[in-house]
Short mmCIF file of C-alpha atoms and ligand atoms in Angstrom, two decimals:
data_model
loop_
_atom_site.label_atom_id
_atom_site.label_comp_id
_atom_site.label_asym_id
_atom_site.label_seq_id
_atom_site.Cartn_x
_atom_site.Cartn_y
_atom_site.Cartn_z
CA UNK A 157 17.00 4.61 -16.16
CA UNK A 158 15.67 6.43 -13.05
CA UNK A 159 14.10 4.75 -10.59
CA UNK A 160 10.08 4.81 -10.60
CA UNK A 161 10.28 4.53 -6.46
CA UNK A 162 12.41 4.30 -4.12
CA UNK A 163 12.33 2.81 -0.85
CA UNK A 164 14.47 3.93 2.20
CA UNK A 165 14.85 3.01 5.59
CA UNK A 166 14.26 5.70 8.15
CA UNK A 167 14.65 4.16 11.55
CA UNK A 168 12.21 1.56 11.99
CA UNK A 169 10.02 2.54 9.16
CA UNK A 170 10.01 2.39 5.17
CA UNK A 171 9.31 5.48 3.11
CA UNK A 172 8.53 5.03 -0.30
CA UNK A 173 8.21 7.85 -3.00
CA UNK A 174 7.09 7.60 -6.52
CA UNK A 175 8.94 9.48 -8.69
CA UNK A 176 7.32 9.84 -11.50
CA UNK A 177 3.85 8.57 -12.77
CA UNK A 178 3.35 5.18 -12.61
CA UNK A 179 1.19 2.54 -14.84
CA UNK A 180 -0.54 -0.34 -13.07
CA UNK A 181 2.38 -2.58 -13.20
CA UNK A 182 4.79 -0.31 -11.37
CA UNK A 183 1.77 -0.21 -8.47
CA UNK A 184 2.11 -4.21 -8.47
CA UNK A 185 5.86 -4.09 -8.22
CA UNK A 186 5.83 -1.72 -5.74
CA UNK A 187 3.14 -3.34 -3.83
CA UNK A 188 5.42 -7.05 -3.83
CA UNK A 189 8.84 -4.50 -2.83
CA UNK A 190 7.04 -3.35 0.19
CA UNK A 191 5.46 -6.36 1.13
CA UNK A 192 8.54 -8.09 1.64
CA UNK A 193 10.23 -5.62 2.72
CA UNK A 194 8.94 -4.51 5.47
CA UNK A 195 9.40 -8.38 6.66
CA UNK A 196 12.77 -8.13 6.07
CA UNK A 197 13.96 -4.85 7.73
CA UNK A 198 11.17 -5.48 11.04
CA UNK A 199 9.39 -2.18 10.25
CA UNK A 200 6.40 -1.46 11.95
CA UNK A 201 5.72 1.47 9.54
CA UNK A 202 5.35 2.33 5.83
CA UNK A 203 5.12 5.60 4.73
CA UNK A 204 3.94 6.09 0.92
CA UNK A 205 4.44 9.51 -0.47
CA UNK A 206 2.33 9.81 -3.68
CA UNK A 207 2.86 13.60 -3.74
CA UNK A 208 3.71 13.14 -7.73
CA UNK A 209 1.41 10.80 -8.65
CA UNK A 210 -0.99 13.25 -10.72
CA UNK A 211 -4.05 10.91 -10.65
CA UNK A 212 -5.50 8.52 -8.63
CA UNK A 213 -7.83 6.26 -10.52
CA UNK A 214 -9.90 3.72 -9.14
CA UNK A 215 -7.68 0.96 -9.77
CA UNK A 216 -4.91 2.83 -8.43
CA UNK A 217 -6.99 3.44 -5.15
CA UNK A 218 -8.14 -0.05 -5.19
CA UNK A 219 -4.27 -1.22 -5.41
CA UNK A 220 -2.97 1.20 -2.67
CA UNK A 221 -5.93 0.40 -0.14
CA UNK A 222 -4.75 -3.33 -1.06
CA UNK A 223 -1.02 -2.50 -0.64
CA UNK A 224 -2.06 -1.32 2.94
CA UNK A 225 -4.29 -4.55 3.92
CA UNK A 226 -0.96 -6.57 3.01
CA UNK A 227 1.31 -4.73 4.76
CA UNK A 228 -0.88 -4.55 8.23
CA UNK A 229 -0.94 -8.39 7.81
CA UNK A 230 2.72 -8.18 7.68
CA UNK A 231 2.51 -6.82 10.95
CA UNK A 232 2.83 -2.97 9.94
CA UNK A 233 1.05 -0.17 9.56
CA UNK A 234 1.33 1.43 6.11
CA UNK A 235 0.30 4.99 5.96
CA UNK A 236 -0.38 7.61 2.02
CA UNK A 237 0.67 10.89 2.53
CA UNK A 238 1.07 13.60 -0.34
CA UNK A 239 -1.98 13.33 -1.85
CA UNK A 240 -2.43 16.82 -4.53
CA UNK A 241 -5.37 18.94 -3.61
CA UNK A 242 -6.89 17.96 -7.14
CA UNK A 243 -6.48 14.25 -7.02
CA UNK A 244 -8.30 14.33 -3.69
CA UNK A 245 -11.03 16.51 -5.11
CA UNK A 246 -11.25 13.63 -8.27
CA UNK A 247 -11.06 10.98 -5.59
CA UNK A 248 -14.17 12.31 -3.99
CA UNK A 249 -16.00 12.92 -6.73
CA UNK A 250 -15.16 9.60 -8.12
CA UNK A 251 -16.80 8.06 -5.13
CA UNK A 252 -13.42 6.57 -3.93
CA UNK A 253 -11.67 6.05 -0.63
CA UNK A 254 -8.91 4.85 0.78
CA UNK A 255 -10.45 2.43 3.07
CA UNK A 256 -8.64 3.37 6.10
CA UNK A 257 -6.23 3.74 5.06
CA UNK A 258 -4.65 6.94 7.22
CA UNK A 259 -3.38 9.91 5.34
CA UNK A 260 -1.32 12.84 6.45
CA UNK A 261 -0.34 16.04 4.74
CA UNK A 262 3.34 15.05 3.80
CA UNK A 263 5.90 12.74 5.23
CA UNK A 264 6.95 15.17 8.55
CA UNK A 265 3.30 14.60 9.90
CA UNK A 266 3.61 10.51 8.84
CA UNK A 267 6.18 10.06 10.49
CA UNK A 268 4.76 11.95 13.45
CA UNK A 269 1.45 10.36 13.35
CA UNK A 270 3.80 6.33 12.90
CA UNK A 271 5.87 7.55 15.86
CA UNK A 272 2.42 8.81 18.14
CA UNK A 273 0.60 5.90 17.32
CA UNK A 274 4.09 3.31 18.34
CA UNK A 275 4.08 5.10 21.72
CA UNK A 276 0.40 4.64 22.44
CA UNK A 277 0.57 1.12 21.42
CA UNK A 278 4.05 -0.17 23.16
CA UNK A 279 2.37 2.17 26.53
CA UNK A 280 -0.89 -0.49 25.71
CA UNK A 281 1.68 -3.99 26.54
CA UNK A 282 0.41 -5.19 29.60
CA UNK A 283 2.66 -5.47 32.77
CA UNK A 284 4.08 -8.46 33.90
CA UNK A 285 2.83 -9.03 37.32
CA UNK B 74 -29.11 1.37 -25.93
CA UNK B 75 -28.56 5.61 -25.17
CA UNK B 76 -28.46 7.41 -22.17
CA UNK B 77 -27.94 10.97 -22.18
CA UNK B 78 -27.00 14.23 -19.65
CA UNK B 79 -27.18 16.96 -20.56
CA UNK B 80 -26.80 20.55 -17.97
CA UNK B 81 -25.79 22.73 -20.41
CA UNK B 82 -28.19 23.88 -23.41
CA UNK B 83 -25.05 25.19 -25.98
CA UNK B 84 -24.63 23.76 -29.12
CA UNK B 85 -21.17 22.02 -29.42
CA UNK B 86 -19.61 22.35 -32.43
CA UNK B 87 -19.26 18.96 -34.41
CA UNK B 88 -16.11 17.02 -35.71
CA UNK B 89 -16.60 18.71 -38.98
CA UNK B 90 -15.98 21.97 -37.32
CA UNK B 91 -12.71 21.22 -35.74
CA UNK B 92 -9.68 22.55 -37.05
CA UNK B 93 -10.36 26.45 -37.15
CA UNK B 94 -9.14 29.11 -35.89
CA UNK B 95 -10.07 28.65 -32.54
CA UNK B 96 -10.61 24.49 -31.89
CA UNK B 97 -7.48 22.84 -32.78
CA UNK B 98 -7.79 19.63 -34.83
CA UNK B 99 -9.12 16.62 -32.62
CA UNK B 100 -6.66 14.38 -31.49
CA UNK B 101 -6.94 10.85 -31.54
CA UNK B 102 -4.69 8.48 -29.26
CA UNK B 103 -4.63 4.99 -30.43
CA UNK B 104 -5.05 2.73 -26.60
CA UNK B 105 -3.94 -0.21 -26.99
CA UNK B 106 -2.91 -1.40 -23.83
CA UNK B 107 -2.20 -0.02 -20.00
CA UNK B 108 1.04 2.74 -20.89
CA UNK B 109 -1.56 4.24 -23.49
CA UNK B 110 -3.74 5.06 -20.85
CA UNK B 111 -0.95 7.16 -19.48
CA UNK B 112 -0.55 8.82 -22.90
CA UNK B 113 -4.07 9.86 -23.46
CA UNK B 114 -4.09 11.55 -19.68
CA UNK B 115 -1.36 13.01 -20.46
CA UNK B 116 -2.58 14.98 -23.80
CA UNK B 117 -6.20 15.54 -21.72
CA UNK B 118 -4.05 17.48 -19.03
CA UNK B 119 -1.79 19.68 -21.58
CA UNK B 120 -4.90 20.48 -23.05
CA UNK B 121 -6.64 21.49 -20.29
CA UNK B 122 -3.74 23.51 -19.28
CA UNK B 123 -3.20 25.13 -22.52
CA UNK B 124 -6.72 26.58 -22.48
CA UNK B 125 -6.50 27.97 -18.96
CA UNK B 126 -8.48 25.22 -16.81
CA UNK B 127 -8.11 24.89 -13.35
CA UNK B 128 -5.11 22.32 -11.79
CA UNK B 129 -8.12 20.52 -10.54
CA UNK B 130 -10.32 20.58 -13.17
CA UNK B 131 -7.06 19.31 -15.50
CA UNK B 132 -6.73 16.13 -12.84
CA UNK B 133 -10.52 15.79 -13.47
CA UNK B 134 -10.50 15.48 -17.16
CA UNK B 135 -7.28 13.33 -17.11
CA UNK B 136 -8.99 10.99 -14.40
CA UNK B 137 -12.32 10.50 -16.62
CA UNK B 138 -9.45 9.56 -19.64
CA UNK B 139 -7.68 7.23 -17.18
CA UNK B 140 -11.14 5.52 -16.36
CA UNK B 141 -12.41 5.25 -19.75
CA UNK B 142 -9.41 3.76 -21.70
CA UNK B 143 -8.60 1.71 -18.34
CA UNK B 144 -12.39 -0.02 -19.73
CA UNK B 145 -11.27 0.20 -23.12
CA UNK B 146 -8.46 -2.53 -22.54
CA UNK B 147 -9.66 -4.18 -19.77
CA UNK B 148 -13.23 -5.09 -21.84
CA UNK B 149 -13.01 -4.39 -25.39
CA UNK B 150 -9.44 -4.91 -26.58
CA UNK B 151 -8.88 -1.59 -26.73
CA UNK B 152 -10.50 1.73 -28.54
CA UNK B 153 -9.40 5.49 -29.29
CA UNK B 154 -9.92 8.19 -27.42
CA UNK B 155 -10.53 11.52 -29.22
CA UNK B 156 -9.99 15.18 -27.66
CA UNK B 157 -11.49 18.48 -28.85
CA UNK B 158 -11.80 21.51 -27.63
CA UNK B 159 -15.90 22.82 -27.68
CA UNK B 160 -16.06 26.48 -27.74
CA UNK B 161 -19.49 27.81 -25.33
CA UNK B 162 -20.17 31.07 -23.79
CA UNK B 163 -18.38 31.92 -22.28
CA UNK B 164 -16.41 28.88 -21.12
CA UNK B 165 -14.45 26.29 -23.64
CA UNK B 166 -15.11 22.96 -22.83
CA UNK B 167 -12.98 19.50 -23.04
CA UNK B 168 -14.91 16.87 -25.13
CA UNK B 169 -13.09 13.62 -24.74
CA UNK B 170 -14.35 10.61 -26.64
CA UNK B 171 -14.26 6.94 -25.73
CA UNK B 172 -14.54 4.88 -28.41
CA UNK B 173 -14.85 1.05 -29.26
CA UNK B 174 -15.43 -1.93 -30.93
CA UNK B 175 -15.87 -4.22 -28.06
CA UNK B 176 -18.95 -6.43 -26.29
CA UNK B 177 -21.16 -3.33 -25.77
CA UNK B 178 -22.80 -3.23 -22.09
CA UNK B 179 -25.78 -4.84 -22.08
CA UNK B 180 -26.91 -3.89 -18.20
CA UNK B 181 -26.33 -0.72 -18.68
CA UNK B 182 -28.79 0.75 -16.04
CA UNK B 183 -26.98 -1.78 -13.96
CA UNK B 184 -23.52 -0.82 -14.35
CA UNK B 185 -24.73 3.37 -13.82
CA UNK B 186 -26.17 2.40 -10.36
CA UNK B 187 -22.11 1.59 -9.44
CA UNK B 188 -20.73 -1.03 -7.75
CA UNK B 189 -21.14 -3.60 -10.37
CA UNK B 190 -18.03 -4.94 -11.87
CA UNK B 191 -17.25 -7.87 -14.34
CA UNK B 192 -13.29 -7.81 -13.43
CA UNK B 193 -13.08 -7.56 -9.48
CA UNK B 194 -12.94 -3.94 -9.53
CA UNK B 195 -14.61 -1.65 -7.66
CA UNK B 196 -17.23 -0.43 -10.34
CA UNK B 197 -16.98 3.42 -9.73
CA UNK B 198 -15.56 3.97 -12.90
CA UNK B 199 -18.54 4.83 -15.13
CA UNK B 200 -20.58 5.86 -12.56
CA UNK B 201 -17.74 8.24 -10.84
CA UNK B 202 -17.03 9.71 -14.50
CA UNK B 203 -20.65 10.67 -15.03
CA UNK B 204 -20.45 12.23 -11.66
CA UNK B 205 -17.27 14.43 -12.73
CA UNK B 206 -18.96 14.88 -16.35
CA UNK B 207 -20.67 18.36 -16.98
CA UNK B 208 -22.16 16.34 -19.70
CA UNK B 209 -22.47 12.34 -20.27
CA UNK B 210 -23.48 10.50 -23.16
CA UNK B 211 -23.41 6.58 -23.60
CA UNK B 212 -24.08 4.93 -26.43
CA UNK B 213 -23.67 0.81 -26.45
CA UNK B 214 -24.33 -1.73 -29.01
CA UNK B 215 -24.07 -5.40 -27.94
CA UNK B 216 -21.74 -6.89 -29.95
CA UNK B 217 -21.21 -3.65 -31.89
CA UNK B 218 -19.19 -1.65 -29.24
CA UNK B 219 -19.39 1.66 -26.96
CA UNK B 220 -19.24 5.25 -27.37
CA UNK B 221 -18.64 7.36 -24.51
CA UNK B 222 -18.86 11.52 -24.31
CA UNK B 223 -17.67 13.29 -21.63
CA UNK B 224 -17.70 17.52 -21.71
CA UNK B 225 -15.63 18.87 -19.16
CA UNK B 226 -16.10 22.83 -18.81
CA UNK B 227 -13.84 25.64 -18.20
CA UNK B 228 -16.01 27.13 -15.66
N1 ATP C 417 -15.95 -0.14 -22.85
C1 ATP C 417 -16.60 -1.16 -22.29
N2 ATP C 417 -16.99 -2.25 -23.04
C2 ATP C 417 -17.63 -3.28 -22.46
N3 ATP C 417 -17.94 -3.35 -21.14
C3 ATP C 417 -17.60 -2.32 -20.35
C4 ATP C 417 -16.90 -1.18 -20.86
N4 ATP C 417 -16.70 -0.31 -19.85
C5 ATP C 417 -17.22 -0.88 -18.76
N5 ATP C 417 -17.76 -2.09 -19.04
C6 ATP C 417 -18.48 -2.98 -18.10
O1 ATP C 417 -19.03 -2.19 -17.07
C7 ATP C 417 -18.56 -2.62 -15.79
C8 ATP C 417 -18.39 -1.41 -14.87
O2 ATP C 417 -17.38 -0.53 -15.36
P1 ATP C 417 -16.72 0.49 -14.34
O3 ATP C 417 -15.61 1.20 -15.02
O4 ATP C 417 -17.81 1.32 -13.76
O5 ATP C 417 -16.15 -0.44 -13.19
P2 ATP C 417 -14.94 -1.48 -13.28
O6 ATP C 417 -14.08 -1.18 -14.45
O7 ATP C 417 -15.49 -2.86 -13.22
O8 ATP C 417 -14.15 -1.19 -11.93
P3 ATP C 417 -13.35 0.16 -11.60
O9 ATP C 417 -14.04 0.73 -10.41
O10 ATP C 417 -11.95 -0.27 -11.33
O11 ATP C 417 -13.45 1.06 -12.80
C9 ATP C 417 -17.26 -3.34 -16.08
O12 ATP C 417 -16.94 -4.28 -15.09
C10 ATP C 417 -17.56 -3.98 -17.43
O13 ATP C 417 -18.28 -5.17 -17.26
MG1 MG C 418 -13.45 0.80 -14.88
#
């Protein structure tokens, strides 16, 4: 059976894609995957590319926006990109956001945006004096 | 207890009515539990793309299905949900029907105003489809069960 998501290691972050549509089950699964492994591998990034996912319901958003708060206690940053012109259109109408979750277009700029915001923040360690 | 939108005066065309020439016979998807809800989205979208509605007006109509038989199995042990085409001028419409046996609502006005949930969600669902709607209708019985009607048009 193919796999609903996958999860690869690119450097020192995780990218996740759904492959197909998912039901709430397969958001919990891949919530618990991520969660641990971004422990495991020391990310400090997760990017989640929902580019196929052809709705995002309320309970979905409610599960990603929880997916991220887990993964920045984890020590991570956990970033959605992908999002179809038409979900984000129902999202907004729907009332729904991601919480602050950041977005990006696709996974080029997440990675870009995971890589900017590493440099700012290792350049933000104070000296040793 | 009823509460009713509607924005467009035209006469839809009643279950009786469906199966000619140009409404195809309503469909009715049994939801059960959670991979139904999939389903019924699924048959909201083809629809919708059958009769020449936008990409974002098909994610529309299958987010209002995912939100109302999401409900359906979270509170009422399930329902049906019923498509049918609606024929206006000189758009067609979507009509999808959410129907069940469950509780009812009994705060109705409550649950409209958003952000009230009996399950930890966020309680946009209702309140976000009757944004998307072009027209709403609720209907809810305690004890008897809930009727929703959502028309989604073409243009
Ligand atoms: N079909 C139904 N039968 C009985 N009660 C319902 C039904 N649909 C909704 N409700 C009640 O109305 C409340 C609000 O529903 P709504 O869909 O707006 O939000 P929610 O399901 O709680 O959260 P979410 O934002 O994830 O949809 C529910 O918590 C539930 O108590
Ligand atoms: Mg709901």
């Amino acid at each position: 059976m193919q796999k609903k998501t996958t999860i690869l290691q690119l450097r020192n972050y995780l990218v996740a894609t759904v492959q197909t549509t998912l039901v709430d089950q397969d958001f919990i699964t891949l919530r618990d995957r991520l969660v641990s492994q971004v422990g495991n591998s020391r990310c400090t990034g997760v990017v989640l590319d929902v580019s196929e996912l052809d709705v995002l319901d309320s309970f979905c958003v409610r599960t990603l926006s929880d997916m991220a708060r887990m993964i920045r206690l984890r020590g991570a940053d956990m970033l959605i990109v992908g999002i179809q012109p038409g979900v984000a259109f129902s999202m907004a109408q729907l009332g729904l956001d991601l919480d602050g979750v950041p977005t990006a277009l696709d996974l080029d700029e997440g990675l870009a945006y995971l890589d900017s915001k590493s440099r700012r923040s290792s350049g933000r360690i104070p000296a040793w004096h | 207890m009823a509460l009713k939108d509607s924005m467009r005066p035209s006469e839809l065309p009643g279950d009786n009515r469906a199966g000619t020439a140009e409404s195809p016979v309503t469909q009715r998807i049994r939801i059960d539990a959670i991979p139904d809800i999939v389903t019924a989205r699924q048959h909201g979208r083809e629809l919708a793309d059958r009769y020449g509605f936008s990409e974002t007006q098909a994610t529309l109509i299958a987010t209002v299905i995912s939100e109302l038989s999401r409900n359906m199995v979270l509170y009422a042990q399930g329902g049906t949900i019923s498509l049918r085409m609606a024929h206006g001028n000189p758009s067609v419409g979507v009509v999808i029907r959410a129907e069940d046996h469950g509780p009812g609502i009994p705060n109705l006005d409550r649950v409209m105003m958003g952000g009230y949930s009996t399950s930890g969600g966020l309680g946009l669902g209702l309140c976000g489809v009757r944004r998307i709607a072009d027209e709403f209708r609720i209907d809810t019985q305690e004890g008897k069960g809930t009727t929703i009607t959502v028309t989604k048009w073409s243009e």
